[in-house]
Coordinates of C-alpha atoms in Angstrom, one line a residue:
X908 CA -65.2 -53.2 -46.9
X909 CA -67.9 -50.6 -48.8
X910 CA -70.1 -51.1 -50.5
X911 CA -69.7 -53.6 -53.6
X912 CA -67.0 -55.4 -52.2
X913 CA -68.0 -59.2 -50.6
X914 CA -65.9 -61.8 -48.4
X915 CA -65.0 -65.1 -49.2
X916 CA -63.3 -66.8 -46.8
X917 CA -60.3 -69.5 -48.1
X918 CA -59.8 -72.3 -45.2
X919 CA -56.4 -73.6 -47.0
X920 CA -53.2 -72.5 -46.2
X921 CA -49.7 -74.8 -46.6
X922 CA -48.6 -75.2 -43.0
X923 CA -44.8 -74.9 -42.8
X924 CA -42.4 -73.7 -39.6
X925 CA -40.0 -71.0 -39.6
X926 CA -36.7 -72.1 -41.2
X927 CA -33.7 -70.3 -40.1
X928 CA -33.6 -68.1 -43.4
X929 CA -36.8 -66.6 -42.6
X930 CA -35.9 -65.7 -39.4
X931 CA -33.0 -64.1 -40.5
X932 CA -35.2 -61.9 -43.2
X933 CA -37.7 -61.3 -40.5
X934 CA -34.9 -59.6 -38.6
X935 CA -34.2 -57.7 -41.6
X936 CA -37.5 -55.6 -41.6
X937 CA -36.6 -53.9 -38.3
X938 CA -32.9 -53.0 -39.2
X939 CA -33.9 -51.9 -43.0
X940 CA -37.4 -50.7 -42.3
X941 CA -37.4 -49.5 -38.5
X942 CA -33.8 -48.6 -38.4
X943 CA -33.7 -50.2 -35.4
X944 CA -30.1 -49.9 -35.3
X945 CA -30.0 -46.2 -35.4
X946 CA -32.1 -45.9 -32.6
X947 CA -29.3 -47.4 -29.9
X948 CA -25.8 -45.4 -30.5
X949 CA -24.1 -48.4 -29.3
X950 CA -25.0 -50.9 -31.9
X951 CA -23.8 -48.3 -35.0
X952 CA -20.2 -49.6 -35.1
X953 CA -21.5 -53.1 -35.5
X954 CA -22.8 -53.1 -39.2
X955 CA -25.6 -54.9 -38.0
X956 CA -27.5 -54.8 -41.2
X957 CA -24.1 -56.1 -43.1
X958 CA -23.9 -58.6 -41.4
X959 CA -27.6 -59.6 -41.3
X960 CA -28.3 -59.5 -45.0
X961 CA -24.9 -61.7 -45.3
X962 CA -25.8 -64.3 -43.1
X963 CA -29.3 -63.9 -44.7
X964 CA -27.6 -64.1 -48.2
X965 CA -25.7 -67.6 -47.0
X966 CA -28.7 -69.2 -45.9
X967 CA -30.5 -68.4 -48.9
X968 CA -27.9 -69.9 -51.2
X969 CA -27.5 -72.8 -49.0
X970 CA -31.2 -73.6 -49.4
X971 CA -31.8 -72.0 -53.0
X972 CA -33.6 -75.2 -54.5
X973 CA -36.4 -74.8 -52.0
X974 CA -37.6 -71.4 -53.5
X975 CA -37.7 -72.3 -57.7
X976 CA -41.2 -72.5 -57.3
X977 CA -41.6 -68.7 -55.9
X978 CA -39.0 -67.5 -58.0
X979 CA -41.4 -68.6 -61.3
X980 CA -44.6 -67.1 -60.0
X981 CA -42.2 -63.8 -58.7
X982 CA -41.5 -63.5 -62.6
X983 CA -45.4 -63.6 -63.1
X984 CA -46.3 -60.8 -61.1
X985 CA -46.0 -57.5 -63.2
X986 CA -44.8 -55.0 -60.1
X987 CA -41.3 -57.9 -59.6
X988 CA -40.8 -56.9 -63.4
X989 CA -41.5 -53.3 -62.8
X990 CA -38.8 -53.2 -60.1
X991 CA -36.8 -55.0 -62.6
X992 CA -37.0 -51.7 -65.5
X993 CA -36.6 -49.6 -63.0
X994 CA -33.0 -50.8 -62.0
X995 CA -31.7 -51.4 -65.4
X996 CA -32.8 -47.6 -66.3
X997 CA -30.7 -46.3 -63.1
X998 CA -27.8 -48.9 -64.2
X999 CA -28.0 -47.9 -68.2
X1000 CA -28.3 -43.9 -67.6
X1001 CA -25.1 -44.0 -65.4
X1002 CA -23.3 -43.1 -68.2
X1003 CA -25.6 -40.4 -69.3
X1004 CA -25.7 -38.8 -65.5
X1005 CA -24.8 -35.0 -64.3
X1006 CA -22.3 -37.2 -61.8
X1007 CA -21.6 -40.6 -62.9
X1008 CA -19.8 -41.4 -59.3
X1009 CA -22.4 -40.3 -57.2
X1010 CA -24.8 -42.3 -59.6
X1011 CA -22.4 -45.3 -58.8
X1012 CA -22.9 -44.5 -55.7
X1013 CA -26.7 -44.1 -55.1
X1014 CA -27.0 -47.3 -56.8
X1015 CA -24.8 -49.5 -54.9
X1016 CA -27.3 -48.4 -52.0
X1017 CA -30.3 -49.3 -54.0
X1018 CA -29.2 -52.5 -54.8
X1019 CA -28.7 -53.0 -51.4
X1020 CA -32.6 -52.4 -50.3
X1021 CA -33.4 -54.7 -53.9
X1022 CA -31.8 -57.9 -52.5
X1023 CA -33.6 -57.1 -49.2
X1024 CA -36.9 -56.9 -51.0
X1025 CA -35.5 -59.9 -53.0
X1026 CA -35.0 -61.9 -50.3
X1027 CA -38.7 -60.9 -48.1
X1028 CA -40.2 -61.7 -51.6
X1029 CA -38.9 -65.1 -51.6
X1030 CA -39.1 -66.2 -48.4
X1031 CA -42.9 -65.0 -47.2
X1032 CA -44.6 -68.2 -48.4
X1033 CA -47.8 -68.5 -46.5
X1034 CA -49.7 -66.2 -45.4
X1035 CA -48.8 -66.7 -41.8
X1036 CA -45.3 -65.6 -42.9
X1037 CA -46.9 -62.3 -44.1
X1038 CA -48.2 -61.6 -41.0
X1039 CA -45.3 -62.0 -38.9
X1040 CA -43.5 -59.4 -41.4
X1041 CA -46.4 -57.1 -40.7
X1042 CA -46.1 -57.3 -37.1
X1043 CA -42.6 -57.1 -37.1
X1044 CA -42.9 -53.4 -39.5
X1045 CA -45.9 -52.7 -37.1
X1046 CA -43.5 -53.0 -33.9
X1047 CA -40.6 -51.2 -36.0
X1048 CA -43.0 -48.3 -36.2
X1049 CA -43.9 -48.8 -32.5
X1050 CA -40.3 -48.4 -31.9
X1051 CA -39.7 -45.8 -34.0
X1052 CA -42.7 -43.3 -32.7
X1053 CA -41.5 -44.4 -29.0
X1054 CA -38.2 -43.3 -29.2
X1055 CA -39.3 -39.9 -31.2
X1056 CA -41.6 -38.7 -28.2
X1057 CA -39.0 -40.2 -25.5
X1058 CA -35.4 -38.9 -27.1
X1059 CA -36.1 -37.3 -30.6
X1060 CA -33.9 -34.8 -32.5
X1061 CA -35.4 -31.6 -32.9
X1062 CA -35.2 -28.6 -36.0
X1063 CA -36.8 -25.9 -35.6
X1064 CA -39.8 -27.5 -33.2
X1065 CA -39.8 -30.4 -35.7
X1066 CA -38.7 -33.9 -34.3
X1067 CA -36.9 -36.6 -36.2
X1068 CA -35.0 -39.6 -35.0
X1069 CA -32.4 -41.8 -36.6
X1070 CA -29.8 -40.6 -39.3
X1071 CA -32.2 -42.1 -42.0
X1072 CA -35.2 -40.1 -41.6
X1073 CA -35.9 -36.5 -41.6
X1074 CA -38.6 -34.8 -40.2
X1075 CA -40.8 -36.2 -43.5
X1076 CA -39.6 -39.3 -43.8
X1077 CA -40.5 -40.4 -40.5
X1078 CA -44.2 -39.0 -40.4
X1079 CA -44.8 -41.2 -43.7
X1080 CA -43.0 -44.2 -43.0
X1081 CA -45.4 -43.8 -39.5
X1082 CA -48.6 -42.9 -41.6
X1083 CA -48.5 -45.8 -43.9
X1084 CA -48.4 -48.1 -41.4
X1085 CA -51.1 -47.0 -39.6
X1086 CA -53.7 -48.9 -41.7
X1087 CA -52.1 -52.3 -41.0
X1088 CA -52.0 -51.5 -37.4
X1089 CA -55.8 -50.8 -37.9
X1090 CA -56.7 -54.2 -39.1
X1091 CA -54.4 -56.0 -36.8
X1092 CA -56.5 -54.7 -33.8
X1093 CA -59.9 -55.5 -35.5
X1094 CA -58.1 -59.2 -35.7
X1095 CA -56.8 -59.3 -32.0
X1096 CA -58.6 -59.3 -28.5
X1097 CA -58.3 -58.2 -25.2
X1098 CA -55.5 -56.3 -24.3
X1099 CA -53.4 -56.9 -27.6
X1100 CA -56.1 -54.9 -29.6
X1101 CA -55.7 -52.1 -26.5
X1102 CA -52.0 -51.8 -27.0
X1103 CA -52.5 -52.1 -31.0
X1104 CA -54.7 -49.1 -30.2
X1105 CA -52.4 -47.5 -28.3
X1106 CA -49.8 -47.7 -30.7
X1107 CA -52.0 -46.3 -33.1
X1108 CA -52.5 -43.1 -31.1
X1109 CA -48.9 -42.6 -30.2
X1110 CA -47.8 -42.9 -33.9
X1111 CA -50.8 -40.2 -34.8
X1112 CA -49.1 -37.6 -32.3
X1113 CA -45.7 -37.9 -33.6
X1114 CA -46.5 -37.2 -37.1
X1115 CA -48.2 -34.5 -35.8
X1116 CA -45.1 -33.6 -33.8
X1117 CA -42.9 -33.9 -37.3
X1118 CA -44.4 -30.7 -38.5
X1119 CA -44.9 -32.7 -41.9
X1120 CA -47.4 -31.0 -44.1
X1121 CA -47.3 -34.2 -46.4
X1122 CA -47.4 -36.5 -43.2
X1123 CA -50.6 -35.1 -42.2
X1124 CA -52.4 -34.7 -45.7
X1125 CA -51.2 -38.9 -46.3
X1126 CA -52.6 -39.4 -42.5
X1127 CA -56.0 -37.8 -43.6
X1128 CA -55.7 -40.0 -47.1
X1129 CA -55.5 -43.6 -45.0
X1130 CA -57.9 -42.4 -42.9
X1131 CA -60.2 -41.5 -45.6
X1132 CA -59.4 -44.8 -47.3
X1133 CA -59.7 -46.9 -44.1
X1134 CA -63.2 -45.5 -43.2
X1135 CA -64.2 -45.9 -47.1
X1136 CA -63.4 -50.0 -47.2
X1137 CA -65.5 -50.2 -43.7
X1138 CA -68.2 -48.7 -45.1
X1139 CA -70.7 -45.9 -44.0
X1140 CA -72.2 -46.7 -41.3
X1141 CA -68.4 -46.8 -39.6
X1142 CA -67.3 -44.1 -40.4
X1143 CA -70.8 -42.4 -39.0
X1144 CA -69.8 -44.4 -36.2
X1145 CA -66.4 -43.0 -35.8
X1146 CA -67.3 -39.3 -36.6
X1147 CA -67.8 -38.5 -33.2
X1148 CA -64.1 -39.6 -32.8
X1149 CA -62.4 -38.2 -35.0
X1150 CA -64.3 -34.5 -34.5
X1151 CA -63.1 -34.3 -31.0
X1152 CA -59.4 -35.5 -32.2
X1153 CA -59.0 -32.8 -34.4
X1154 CA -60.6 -30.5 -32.0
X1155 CA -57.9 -31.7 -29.6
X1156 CA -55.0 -31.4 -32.2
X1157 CA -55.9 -27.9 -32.7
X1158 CA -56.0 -26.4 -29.3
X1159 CA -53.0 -28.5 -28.5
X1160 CA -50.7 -27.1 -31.5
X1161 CA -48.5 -24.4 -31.4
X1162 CA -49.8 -21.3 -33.7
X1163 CA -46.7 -21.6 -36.1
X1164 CA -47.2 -25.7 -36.6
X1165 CA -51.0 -25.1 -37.5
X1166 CA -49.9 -21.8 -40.0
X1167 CA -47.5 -24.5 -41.4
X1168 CA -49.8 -27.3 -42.1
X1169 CA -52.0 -24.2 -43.9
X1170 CA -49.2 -24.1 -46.5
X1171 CA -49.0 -27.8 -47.4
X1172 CA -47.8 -26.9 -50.9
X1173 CA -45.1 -24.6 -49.5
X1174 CA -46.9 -21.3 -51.3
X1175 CA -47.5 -18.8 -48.6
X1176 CA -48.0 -15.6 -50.7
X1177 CA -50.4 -15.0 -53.4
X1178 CA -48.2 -13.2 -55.3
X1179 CA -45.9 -15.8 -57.8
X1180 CA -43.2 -13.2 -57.4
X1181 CA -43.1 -13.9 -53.6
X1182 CA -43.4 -17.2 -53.3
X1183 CA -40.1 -18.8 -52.0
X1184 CA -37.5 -20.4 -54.1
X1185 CA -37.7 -23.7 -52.2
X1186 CA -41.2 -24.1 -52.2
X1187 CA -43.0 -27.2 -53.7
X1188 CA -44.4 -25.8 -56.4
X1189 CA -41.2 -24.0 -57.6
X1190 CA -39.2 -27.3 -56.9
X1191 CA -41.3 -29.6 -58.8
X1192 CA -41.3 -26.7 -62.1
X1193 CA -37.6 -27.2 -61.9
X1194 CA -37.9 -30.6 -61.7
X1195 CA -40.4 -30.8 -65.0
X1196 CA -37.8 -28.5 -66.4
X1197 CA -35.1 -30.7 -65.8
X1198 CA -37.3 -34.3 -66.8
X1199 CA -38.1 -32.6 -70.1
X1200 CA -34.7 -30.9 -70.7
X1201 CA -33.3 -35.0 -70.9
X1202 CA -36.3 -37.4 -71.1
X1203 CA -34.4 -40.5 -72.4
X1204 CA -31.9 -40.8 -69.7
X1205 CA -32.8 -38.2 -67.1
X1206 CA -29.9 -36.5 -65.3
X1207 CA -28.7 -39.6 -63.8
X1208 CA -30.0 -41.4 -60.3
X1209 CA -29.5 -39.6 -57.3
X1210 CA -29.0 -35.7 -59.2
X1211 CA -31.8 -34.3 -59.0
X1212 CA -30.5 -31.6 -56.3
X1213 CA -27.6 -30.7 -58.5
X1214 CA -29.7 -30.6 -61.7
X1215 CA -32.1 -28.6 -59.7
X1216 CA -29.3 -26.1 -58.4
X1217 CA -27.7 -25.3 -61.2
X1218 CA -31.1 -24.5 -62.6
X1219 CA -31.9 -22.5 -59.7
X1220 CA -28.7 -20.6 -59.8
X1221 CA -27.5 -22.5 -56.9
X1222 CA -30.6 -23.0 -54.9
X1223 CA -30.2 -26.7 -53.9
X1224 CA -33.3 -28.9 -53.2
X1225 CA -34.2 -32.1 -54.4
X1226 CA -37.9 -32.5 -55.6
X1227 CA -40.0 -33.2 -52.6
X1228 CA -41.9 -35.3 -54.9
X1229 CA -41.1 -39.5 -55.8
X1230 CA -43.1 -39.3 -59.7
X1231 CA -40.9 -35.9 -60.6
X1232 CA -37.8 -37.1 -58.6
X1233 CA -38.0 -40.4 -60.8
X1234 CA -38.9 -38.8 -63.9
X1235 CA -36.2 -36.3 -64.0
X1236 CA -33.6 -38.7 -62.9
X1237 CA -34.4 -42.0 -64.8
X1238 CA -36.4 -39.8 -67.9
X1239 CA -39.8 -40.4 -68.7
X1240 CA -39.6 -44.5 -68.4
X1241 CA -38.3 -44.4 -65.2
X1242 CA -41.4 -42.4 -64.1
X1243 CA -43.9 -44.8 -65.8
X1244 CA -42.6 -47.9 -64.7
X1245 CA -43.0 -46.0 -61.3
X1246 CA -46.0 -45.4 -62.0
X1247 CA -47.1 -49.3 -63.6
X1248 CA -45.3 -50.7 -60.9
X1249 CA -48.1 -48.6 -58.3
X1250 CA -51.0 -49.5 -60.9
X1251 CA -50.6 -53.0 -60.9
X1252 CA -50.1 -53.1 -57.1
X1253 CA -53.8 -51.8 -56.7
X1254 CA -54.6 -54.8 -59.1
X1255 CA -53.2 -57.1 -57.6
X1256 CA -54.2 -56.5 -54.2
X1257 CA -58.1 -56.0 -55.3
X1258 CA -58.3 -58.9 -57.1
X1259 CA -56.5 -61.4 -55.3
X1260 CA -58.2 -60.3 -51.8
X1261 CA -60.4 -63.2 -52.2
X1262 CA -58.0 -65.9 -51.9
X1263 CA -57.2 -65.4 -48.2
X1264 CA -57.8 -67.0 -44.7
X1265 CA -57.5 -63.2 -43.7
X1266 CA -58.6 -60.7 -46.6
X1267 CA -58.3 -58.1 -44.6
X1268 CA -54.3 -58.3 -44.9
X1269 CA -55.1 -57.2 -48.6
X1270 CA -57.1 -54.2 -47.8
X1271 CA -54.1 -53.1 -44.9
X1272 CA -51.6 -53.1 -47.5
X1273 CA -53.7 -51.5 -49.9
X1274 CA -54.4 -48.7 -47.5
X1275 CA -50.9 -48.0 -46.8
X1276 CA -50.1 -48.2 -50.9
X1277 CA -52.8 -45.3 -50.7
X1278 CA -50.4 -43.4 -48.4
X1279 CA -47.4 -44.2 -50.3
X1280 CA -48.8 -42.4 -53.5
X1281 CA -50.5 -40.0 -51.6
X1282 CA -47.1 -39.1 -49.4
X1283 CA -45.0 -39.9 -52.8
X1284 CA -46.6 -36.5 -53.9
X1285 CA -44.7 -34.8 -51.3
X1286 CA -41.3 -36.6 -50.9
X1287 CA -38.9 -37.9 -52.8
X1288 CA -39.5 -41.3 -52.2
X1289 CA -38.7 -43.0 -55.4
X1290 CA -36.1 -45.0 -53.7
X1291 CA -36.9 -45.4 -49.9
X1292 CA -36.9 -48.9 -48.4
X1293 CA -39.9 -48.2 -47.1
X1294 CA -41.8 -47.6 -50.5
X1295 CA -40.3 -50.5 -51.8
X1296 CA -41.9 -52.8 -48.5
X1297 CA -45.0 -51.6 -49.4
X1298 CA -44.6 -53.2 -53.1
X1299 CA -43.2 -55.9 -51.9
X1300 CA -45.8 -56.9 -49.8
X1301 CA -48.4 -56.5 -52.8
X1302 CA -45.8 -59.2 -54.5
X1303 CA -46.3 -61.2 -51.7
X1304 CA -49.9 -61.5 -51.6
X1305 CA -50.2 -61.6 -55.5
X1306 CA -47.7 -64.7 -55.1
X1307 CA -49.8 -66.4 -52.0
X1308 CA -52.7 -65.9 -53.9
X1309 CA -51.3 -68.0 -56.6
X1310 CA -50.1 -70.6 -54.3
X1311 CA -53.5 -70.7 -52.8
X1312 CA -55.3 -71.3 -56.0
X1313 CA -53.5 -74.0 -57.6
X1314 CA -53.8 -75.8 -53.9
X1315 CA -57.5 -75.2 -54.0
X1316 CA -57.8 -76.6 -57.6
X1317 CA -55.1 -79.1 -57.4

């Protein structure tokens, strides 16, 4: 870490095997996370992640008695009861919204992703455990690059894969694991930390290869961050590196990717009377319009493109950013238990860093919870799975640091 931050090294940890039910949410994290499932055709028409999360679901109630202890210190931890606002505002302002079926809708699929993050919450109880769901996001994002550079869809020179994520979405789901692939390889050896390294590389290029201005601002971010909690005299270290990277990136790119990533906020005239309809600026003044035009109850989860188009005389876009797309669609509480619920995941991970075999877990996930609010600024986000892992794995190590310390003093 920089400077002012010290180790302490914890040398307890409750050994436990792999039960059945973890397994099962372990294979969760590639099917809701990687999307695993979208990347082979053939495994589409067999619901895999139904039938996952219910088999998931039956071991969990089959063994329910075993986690009372979690649940209690999950209703400690302020970003659980954050989650918590923020799906009772979506529930109470269905009434309220622009389109009260599609609301219905959009929140039947956020549910969904809640019980997933319900369930990783619960069942990660040692730090081991965290790990493994690392590594398995890590090799979801492995996956996920890999297929992109091998098979990817393609608009308009930008490259995508799965039916989940665009373009965006996949260069930030990518970025923000990047940090946690970066500490993994400072923890392994030999040819583990190559392909870690490796994997590192591949996922750099294909956010390059998205075309994603906010992709490649959040990729600077985690890097900044990630040389920052090394410390100076790495990132002097790594200068070098990095110099002949970018130099690299820019010969390499095509003239119109590099006049795009010039643009990041979407404003490519001087002149306000010029600037496009769709850009981000424009798009996140409609979607302040729209927040303030119904702060209580918003315009109802999920309608911020209609609310947006009508505004726009029928120029449809949704906000491009998670903190507007929240506000204007759960009002202003939505957007500041969004905004709490990323607060008190910095907290959490700061302080509770100490309290680990491995603290360095702690400063991976707070790198990628960098990214996330970074990247949050330029996609609607407010609902992804993957935004939601990240806070979930902030629950986690707030909960294991409280398991830790009442083993230590008990």
């Amino acid at each position: 870490m920089g400077k002012g931050f010290t180790m302490t090294r914890v040398t307890y940890e409750t050994p436990e095997k792999s039960s059945f039910l973890f397994n099962m949410v372990l294979l969760l994290v590639p099917i809701y996370v990687g999307r695993i499932q979208e990347l082979i055709p053939s495994l589409e028409r067999f619901s895999i992640a139904k039938i996952a999360m219910v088999i998931s679901l039956f071991a969990y109630l089959q063994n329910k008695s075993k986690y009372i202890d979690s649940f209690n210190d999950f209703k400690q931890i302020p970003q659980s009861r954050y989650i918590t606002v923020i799906m009772v505002l979506a529930l109470i302002g269905i009434p309220f919204s622009d389109w009260p079926g599609g609301s219905i809708d959009v929140f039947e699929g956020f549910l969904k992703m809640l019980l997933f993050i319900y369930l990783l919450v619960k069942c990660v109880n040692t730090e081991e455990k965290l790990l493994m769901v690392i590594r398995a996001y890590c090799l979801s994002a492995l996956a996920l690059a890999t297929v992109a550079l091998i098979s990817p869809y393609d608009t308009l020179g930008r490259i995508y894969v799965s039916s989940t994520y665009d373009p965006n979405d996949l260069a930030l789901i990518l970025t923000i694991s990047l940090p946690l692939l970066f500490y993994l390889q400072e923890d392994s050896k030999g040819g583990m930390r190559l392909l870690l390294i490796a994997t590192m590389g591949i996922i750099a290029v294909v956010v390059l290869k998205t075309g994603s201005r906010g992709g490649f601002v959040t990729l600077i971010a985690v890097t900044a961050m990630l040389l920052y909690q090394k410390g100076a005299r790495y990132a002097l270290k790594c200068l070098p590196f990095f110099l002949v990277f970018a130099a690299i990136i820019v010969v390499n790119s095509p003239p119109e990717q590099l006049e795009r990533m010039m643009t990041v906020f979407g404003v490519e005239s001087s002149d306000p009377k010029n600037t496009p309809p769709e850009s981000r600026t424009e798009l996140w003044k409609l979607s302040w319009g729209v927040m303030m035009e119904s702060p209580v109850f918003g315009c109802g989860l999920g309608q911020l493109t209609s609310a947006n188009g009508r505004a726009a005389g029928g120029n449809w876009h949704t906000a491009h950013n998670a903190y507007l797309q929240i506000g204007a669609e759960l009002g202003v509480a939505g957007l500041a238990a969004f905004i709490a619920m990323l607060v008190n995941s910095f907290k959490s991970l700061h302080s509770e860093r100490f309290n680990f075999i491995r603290p360095w877990l702690a400063d991976g996930v707070m790198a990628s919870l960098f990214g996330l609010c970074v990247g949050s600024v330029f996609l609607s986000w407010a609902y992804q799975t993957g935004a939601y892992f990240i806070i979930a794995m902030t629950i986690i190590i707030h909960k294991l640091s409280l398991q830790n310390r009442r083993a230590y003093a008990g």
